[in-house]
mmCIF file of N, CA and C in Angstrom:
data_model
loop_
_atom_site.group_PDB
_atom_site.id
_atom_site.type_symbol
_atom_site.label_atom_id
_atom_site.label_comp_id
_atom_site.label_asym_id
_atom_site.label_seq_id
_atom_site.Cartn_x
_atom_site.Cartn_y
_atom_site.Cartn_z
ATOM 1 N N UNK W 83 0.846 -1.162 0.000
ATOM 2 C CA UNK W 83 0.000 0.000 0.000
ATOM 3 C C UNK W 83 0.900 1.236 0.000
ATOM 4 N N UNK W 84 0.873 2.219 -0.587
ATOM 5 C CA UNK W 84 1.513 2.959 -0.778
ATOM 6 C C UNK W 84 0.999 4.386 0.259
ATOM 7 N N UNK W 85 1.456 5.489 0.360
ATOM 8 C CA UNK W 85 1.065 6.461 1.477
ATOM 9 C C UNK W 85 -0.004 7.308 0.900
ATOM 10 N N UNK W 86 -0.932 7.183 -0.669
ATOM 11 C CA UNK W 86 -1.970 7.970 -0.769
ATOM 12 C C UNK W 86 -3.418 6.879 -0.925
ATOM 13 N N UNK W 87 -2.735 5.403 -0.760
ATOM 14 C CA UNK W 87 -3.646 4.148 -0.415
ATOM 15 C C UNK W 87 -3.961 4.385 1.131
ATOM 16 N N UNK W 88 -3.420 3.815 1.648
ATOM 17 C CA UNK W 88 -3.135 3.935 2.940
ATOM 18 C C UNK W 88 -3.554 5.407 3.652
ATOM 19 N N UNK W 89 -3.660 6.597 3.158
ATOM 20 C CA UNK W 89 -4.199 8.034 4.001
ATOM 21 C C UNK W 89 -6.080 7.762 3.173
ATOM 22 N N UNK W 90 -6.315 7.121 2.038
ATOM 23 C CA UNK W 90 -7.634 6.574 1.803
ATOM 24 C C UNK W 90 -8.102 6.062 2.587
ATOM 25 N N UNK W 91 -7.361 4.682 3.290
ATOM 26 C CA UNK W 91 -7.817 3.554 3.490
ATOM 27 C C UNK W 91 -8.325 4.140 4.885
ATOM 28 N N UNK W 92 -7.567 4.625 5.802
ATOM 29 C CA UNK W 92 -7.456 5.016 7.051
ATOM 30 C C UNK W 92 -8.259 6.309 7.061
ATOM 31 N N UNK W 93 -8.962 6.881 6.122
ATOM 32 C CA UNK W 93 -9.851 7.953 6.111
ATOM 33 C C UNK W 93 -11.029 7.201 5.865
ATOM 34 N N UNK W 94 -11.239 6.471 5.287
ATOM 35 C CA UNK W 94 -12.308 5.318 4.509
ATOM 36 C C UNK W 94 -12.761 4.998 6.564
ATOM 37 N N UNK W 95 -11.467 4.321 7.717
ATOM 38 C CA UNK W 95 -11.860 3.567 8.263
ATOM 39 C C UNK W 95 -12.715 4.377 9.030
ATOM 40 N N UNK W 96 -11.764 4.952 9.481
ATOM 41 C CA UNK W 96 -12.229 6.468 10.427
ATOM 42 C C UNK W 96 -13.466 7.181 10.518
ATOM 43 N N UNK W 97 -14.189 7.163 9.172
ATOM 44 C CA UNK W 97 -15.131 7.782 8.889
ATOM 45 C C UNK W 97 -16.503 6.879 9.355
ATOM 46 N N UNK W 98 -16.132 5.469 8.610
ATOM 47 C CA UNK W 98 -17.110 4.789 9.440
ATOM 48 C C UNK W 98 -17.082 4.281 10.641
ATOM 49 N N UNK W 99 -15.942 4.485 11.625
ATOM 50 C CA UNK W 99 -16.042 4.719 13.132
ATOM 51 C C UNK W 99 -16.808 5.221 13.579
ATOM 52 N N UNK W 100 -16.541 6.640 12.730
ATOM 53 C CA UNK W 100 -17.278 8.039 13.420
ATOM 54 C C UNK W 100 -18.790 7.502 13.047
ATOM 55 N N UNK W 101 -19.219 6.886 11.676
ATOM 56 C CA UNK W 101 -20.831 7.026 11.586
ATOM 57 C C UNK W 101 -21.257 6.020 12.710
ATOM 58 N N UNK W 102 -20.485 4.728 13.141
ATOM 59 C CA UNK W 102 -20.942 3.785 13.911
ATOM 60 C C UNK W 102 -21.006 4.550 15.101
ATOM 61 N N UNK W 103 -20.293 5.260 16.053
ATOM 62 C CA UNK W 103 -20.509 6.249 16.867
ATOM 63 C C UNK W 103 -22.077 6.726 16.815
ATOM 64 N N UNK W 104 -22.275 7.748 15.717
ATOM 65 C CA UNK W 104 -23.226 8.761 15.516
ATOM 66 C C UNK W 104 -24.580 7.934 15.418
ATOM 67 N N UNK W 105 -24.474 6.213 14.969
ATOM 68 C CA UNK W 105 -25.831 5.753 14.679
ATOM 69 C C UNK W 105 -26.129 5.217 16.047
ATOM 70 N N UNK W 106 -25.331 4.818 16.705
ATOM 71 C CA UNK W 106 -25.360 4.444 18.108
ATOM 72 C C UNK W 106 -25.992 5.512 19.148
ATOM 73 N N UNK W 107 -25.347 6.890 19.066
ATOM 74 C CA UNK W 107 -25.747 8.164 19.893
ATOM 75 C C UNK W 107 -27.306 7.993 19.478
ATOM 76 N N UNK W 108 -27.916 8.395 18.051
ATOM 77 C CA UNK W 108 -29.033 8.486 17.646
ATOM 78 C C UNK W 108 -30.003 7.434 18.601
ATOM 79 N N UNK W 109 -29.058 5.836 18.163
ATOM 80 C CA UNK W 109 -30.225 4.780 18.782
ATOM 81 C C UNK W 109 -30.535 5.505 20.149
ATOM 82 N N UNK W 110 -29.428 5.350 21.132
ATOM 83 C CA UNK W 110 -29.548 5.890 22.396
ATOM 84 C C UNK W 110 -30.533 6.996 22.755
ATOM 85 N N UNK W 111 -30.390 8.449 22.225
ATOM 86 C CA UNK W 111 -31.679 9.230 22.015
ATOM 87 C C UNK W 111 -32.892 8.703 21.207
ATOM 88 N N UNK W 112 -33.076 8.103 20.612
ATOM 89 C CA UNK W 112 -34.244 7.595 20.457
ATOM 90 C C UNK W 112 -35.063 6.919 21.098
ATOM 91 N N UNK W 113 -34.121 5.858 22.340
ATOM 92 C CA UNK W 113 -34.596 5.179 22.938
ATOM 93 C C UNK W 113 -34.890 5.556 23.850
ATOM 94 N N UNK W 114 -34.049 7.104 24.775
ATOM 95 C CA UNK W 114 -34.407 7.645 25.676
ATOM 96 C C UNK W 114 -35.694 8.607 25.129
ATOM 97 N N UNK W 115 -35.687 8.466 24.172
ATOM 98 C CA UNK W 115 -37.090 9.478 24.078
ATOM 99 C C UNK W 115 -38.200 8.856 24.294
ATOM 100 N N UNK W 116 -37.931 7.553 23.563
ATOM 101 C CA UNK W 116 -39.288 6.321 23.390
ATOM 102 C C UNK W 116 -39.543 6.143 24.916
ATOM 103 N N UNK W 117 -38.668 5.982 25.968
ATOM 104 C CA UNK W 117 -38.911 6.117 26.729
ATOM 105 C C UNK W 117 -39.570 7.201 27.682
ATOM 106 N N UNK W 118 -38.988 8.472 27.305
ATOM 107 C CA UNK W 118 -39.606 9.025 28.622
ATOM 108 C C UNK W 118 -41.069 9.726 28.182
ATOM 109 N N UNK W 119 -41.593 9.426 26.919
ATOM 110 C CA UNK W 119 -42.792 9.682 26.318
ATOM 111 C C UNK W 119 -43.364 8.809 26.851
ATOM 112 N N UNK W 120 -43.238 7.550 27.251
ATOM 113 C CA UNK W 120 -44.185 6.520 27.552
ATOM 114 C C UNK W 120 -43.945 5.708 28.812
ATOM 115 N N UNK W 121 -42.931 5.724 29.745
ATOM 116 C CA UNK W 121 -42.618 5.063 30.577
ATOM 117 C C UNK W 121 -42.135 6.202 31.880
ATOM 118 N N UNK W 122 -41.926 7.372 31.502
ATOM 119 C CA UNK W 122 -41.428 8.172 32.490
ATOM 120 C C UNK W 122 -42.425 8.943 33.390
ATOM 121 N N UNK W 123 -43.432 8.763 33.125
ATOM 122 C CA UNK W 123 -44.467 9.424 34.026
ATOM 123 C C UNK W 123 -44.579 8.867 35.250
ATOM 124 N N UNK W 124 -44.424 7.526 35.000
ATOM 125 C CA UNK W 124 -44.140 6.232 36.282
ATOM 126 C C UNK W 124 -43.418 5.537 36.672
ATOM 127 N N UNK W 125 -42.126 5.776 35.987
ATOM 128 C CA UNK W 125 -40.893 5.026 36.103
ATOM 129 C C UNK W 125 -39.377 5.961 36.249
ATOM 130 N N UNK W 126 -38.741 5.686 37.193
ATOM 131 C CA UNK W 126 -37.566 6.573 36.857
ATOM 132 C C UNK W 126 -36.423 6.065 36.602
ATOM 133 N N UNK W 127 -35.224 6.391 36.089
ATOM 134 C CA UNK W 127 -34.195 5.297 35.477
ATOM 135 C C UNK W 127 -33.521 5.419 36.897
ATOM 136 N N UNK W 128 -33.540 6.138 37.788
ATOM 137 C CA UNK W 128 -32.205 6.607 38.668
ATOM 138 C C UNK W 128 -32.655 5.987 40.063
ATOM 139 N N UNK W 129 -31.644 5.392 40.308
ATOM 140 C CA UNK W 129 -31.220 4.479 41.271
ATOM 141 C C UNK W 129 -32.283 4.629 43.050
ATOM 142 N N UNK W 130 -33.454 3.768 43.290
ATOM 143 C CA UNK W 130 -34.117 4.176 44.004
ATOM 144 C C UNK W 130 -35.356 5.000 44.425
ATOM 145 N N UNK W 131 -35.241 5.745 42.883
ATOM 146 C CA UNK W 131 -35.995 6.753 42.934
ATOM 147 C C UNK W 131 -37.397 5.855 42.087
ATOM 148 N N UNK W 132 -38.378 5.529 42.795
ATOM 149 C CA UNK W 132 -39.725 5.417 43.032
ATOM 150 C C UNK W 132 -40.652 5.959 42.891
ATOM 151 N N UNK W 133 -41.626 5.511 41.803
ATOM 152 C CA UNK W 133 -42.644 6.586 41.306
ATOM 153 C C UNK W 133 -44.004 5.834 41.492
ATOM 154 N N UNK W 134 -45.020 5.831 40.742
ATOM 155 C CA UNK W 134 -45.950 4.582 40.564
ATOM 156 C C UNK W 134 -45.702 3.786 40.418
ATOM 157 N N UNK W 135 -44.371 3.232 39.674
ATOM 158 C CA UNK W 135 -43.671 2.204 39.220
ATOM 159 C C UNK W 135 -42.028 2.225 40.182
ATOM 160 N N UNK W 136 -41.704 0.962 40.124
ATOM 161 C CA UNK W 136 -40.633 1.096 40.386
ATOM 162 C C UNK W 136 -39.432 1.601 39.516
ATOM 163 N N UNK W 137 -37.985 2.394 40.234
ATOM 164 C CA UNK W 137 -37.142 2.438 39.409
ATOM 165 C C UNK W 137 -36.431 1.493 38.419
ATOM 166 N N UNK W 138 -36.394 1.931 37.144
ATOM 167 C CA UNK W 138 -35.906 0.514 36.036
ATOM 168 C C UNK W 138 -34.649 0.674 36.179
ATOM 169 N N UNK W 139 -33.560 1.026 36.733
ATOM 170 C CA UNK W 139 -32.380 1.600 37.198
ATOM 171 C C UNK W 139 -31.833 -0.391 37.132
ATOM 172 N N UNK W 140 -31.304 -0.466 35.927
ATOM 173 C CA UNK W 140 -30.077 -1.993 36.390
ATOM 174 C C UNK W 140 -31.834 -2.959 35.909
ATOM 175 N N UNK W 141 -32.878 -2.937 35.510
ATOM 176 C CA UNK W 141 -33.828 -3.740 35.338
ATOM 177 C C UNK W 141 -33.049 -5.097 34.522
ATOM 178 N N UNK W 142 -32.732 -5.061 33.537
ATOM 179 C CA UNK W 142 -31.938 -5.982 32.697
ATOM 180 C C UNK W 142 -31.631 -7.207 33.751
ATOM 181 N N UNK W 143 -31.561 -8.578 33.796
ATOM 182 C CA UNK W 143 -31.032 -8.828 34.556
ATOM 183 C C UNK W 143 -31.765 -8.993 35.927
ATOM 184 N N UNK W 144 -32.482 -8.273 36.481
ATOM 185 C CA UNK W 144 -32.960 -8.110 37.411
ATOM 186 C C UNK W 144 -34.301 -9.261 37.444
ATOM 187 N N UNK W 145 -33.927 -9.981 38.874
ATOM 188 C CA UNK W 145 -35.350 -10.278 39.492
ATOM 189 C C UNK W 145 -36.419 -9.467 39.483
ATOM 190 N N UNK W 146 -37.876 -10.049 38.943
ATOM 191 C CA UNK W 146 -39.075 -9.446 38.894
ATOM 192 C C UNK W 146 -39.337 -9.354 39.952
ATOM 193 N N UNK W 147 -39.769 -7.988 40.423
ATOM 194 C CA UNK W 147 -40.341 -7.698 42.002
ATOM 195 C C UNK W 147 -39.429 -7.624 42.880
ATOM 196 N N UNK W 148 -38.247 -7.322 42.917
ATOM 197 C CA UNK W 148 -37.077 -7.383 43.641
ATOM 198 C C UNK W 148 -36.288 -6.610 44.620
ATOM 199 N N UNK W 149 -36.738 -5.009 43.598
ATOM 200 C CA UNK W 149 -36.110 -3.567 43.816
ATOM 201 C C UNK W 149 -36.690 -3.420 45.558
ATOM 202 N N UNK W 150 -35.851 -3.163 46.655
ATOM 203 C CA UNK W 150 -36.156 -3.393 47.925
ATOM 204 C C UNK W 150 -36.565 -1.755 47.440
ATOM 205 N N UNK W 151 -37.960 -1.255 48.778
ATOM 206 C CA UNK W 151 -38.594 -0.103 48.961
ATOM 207 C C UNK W 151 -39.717 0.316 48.008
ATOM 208 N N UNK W 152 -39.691 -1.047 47.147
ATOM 209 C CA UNK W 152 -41.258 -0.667 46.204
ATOM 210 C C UNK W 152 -42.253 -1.803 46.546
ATOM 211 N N UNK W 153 -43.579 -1.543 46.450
ATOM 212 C CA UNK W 153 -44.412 -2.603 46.684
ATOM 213 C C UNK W 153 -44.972 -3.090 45.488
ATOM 214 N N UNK W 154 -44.407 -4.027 45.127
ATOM 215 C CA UNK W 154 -45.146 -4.991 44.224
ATOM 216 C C UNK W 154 -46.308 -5.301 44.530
ATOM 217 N N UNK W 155 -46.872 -6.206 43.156
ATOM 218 C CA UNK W 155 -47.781 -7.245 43.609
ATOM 219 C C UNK W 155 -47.198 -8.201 43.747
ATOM 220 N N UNK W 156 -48.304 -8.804 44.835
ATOM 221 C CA UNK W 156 -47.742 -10.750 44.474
ATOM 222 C C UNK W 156 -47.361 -11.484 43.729
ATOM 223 N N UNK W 157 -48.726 -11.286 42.438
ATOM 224 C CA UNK W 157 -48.105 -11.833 40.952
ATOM 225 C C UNK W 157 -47.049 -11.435 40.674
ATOM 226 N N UNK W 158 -45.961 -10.117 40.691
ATOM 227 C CA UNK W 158 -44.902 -9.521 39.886
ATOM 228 C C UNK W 158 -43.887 -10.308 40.328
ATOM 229 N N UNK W 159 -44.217 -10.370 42.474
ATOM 230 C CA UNK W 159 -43.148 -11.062 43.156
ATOM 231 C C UNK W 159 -43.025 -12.504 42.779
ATOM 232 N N UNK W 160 -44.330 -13.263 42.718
ATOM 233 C CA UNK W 160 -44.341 -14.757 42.479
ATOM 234 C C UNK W 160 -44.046 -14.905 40.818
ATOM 235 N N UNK W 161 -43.694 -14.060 40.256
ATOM 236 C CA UNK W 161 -43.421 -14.194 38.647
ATOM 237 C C UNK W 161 -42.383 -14.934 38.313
ATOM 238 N N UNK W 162 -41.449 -15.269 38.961
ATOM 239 C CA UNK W 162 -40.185 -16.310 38.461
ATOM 240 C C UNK W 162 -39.716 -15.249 37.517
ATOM 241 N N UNK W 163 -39.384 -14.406 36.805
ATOM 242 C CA UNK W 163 -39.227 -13.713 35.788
ATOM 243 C C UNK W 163 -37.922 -13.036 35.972
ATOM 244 N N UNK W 164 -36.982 -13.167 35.522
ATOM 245 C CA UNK W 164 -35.837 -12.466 35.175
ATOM 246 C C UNK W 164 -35.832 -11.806 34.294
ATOM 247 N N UNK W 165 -35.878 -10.428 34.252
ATOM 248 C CA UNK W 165 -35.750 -9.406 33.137
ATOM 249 C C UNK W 165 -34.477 -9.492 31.935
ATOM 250 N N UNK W 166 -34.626 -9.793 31.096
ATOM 251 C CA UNK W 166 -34.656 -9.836 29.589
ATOM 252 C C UNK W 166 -34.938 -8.972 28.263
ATOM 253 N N UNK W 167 -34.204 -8.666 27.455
ATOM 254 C CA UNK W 167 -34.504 -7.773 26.654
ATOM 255 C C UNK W 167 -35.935 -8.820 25.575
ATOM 256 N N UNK W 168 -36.181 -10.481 25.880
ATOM 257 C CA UNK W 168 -37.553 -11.131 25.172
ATOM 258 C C UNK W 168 -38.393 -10.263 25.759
ATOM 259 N N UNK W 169 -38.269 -10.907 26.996
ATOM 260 C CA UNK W 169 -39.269 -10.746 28.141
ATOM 261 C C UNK W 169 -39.883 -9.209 28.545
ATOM 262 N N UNK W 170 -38.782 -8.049 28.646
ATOM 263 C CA UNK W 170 -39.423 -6.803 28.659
ATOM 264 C C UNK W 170 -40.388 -6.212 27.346
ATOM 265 N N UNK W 171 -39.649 -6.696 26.016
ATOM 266 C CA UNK W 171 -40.676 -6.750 25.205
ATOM 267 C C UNK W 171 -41.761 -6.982 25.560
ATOM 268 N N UNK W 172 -42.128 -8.165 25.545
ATOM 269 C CA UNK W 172 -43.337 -9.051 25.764
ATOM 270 C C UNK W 172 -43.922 -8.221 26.739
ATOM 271 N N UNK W 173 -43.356 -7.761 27.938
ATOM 272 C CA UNK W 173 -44.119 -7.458 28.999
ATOM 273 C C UNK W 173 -44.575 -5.880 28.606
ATOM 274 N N UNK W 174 -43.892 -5.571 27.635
ATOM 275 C CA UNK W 174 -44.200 -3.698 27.514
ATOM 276 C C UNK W 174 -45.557 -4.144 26.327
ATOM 277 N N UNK W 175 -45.515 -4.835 25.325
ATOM 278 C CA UNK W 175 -46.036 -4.845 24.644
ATOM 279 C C UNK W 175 -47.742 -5.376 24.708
ATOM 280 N N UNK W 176 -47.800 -6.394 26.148
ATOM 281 C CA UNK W 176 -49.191 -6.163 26.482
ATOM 282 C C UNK W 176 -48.687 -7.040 28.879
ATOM 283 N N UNK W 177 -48.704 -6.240 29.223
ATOM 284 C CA UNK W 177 -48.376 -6.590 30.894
ATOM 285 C C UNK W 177 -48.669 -7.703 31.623
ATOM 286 N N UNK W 178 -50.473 -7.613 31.401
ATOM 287 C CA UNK W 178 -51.495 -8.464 31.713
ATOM 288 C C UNK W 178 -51.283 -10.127 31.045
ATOM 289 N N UNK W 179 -50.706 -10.000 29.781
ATOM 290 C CA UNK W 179 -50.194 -11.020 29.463
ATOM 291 C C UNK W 179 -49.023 -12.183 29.742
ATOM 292 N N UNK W 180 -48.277 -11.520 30.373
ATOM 293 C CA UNK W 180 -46.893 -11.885 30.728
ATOM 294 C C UNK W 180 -46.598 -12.261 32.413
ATOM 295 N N UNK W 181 -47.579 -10.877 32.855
ATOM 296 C CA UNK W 181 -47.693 -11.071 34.779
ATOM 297 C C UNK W 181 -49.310 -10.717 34.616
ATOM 298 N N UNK W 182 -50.485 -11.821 34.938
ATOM 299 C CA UNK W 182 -51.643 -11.356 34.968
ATOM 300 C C UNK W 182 -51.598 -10.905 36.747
ATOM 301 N N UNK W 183 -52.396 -9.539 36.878
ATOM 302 C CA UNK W 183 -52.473 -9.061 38.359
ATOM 303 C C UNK W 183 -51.303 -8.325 38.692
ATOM 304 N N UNK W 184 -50.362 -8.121 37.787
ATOM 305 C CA UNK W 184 -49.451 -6.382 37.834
ATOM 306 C C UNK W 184 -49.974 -5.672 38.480
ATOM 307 N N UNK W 185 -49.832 -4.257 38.329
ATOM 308 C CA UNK W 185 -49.964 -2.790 38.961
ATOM 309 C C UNK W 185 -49.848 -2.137 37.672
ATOM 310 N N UNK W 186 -49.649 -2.364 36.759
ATOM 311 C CA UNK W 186 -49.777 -1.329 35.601
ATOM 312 C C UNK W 186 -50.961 -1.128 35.064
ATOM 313 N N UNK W 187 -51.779 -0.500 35.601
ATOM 314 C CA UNK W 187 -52.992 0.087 35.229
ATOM 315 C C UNK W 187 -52.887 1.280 35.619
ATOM 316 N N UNK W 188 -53.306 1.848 34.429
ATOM 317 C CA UNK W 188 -54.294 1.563 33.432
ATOM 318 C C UNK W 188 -53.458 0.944 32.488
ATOM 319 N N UNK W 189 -51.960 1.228 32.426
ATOM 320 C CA UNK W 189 -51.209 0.937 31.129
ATOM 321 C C UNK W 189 -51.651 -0.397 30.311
ATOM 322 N N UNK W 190 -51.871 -0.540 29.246
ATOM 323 C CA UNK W 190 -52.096 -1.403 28.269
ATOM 324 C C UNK W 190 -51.586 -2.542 27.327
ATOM 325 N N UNK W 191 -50.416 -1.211 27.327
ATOM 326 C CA UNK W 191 -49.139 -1.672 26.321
ATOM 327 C C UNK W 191 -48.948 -1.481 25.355
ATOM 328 N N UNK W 192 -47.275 -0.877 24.479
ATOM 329 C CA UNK W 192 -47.288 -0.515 23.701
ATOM 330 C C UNK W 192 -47.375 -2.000 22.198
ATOM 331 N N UNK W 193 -48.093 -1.121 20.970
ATOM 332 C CA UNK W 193 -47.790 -2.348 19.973
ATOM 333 C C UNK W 193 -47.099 -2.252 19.167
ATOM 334 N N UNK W 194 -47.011 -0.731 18.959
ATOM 335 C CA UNK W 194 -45.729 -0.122 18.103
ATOM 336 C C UNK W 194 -44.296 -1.236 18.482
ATOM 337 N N UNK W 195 -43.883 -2.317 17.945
ATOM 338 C CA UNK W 195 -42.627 -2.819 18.036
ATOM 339 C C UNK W 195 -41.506 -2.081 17.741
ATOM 340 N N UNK W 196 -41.170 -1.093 17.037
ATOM 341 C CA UNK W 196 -40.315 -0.265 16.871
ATOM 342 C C UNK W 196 -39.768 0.385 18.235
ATOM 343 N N UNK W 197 -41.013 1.207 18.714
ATOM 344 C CA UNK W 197 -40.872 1.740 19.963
ATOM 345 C C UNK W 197 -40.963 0.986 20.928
ATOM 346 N N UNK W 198 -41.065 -0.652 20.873
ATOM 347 C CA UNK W 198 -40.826 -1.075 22.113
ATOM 348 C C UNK W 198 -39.384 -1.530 21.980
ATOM 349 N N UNK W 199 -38.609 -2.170 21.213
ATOM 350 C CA UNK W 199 -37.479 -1.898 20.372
ATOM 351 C C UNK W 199 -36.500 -0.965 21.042
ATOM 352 N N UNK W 200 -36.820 0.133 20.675
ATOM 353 C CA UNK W 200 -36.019 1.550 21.325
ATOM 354 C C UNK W 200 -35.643 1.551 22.840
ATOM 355 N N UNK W 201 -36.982 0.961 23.779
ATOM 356 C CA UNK W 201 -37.418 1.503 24.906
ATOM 357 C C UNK W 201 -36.537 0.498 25.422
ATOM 358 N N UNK W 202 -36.743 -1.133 25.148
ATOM 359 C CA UNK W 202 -35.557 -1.787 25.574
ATOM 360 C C UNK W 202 -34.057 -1.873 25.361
ATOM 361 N N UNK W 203 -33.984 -1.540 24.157
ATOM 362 C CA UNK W 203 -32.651 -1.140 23.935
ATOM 363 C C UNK W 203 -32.088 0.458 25.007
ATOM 364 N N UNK W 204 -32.862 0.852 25.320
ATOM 365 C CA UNK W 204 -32.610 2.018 26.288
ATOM 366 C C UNK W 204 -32.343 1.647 27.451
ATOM 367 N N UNK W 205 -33.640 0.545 27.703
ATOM 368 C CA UNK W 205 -32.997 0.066 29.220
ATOM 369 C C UNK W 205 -31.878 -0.722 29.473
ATOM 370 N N UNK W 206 -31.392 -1.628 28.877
ATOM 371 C CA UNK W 206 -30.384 -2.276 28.431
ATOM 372 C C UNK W 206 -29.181 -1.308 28.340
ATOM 373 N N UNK W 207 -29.180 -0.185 28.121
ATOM 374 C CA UNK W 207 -28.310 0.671 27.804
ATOM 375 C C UNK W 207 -27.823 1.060 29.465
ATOM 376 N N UNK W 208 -29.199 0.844 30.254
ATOM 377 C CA UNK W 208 -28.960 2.127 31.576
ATOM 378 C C UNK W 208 -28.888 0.849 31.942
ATOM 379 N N UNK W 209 -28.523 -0.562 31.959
ATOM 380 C CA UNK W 209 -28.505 -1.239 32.703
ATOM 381 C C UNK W 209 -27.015 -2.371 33.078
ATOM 382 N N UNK W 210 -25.830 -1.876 31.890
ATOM 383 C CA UNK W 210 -24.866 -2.037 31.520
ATOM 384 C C UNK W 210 -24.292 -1.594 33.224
#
């Protein structure tokens, strides 16, 4: 490779660093948006902090019903359920289905898959 191959090649790489960067930032704001349009009225990402819902702060991973200082239901607690980027799908996309006798009411669930998509990839993000 010669030195005007090579200042190509290494401009060529660089560049799509930078876009893999920039599509990543985007996902991330998207997902925090998808989120706090639809999940933030009752949920807070930050550590403890307790709303109608419990904090999703580390959810990924997390035992269903677990977060000490929130009151579940029984069903959420007796759910066996380890949080999952399947499983939060499933559970955002209809609640009642996944844990019948939740606390998310009125919530429904989203069907938009795109935006449920986003919303887990967000939590997943805050849960790293």
């Amino acid at each position: 490779m010669n030195g005007r191959t090579s200042t190509r090649f290494a401009a060529t790489v660089f560049a799509a660093f930078g876009l893999g960067e920039a599509a990543l930032a985007d996902t991330d704001e998207d997902g925090q948006l998808a989120f706090n349009n639809a999940c933030r009225t009752c949920h807070s990402i930050n550590e403890g902090d307790h709303r109608l819902g419990p904090s999703l702060h580390g959810v990924v991973g997390r035992k269903a019903g677990s977060v000490e200082g929130y009151g579940f239901s029984a069903a959420m607690k007796q759910s066996g359920i380890t949080w999952d980027a399947a499983t939060l799908d499933k559970f955002i996309a209809a609640p009642d289905k996944v844990v019948m006798g939740n606390n998310m009411k009125p919530f429904g669930g989203i069907q938009d898959a795109k935006q449920r998509e986003e919303i887990v990839g967000y939590l997943k993000s805050i849960s790293e």
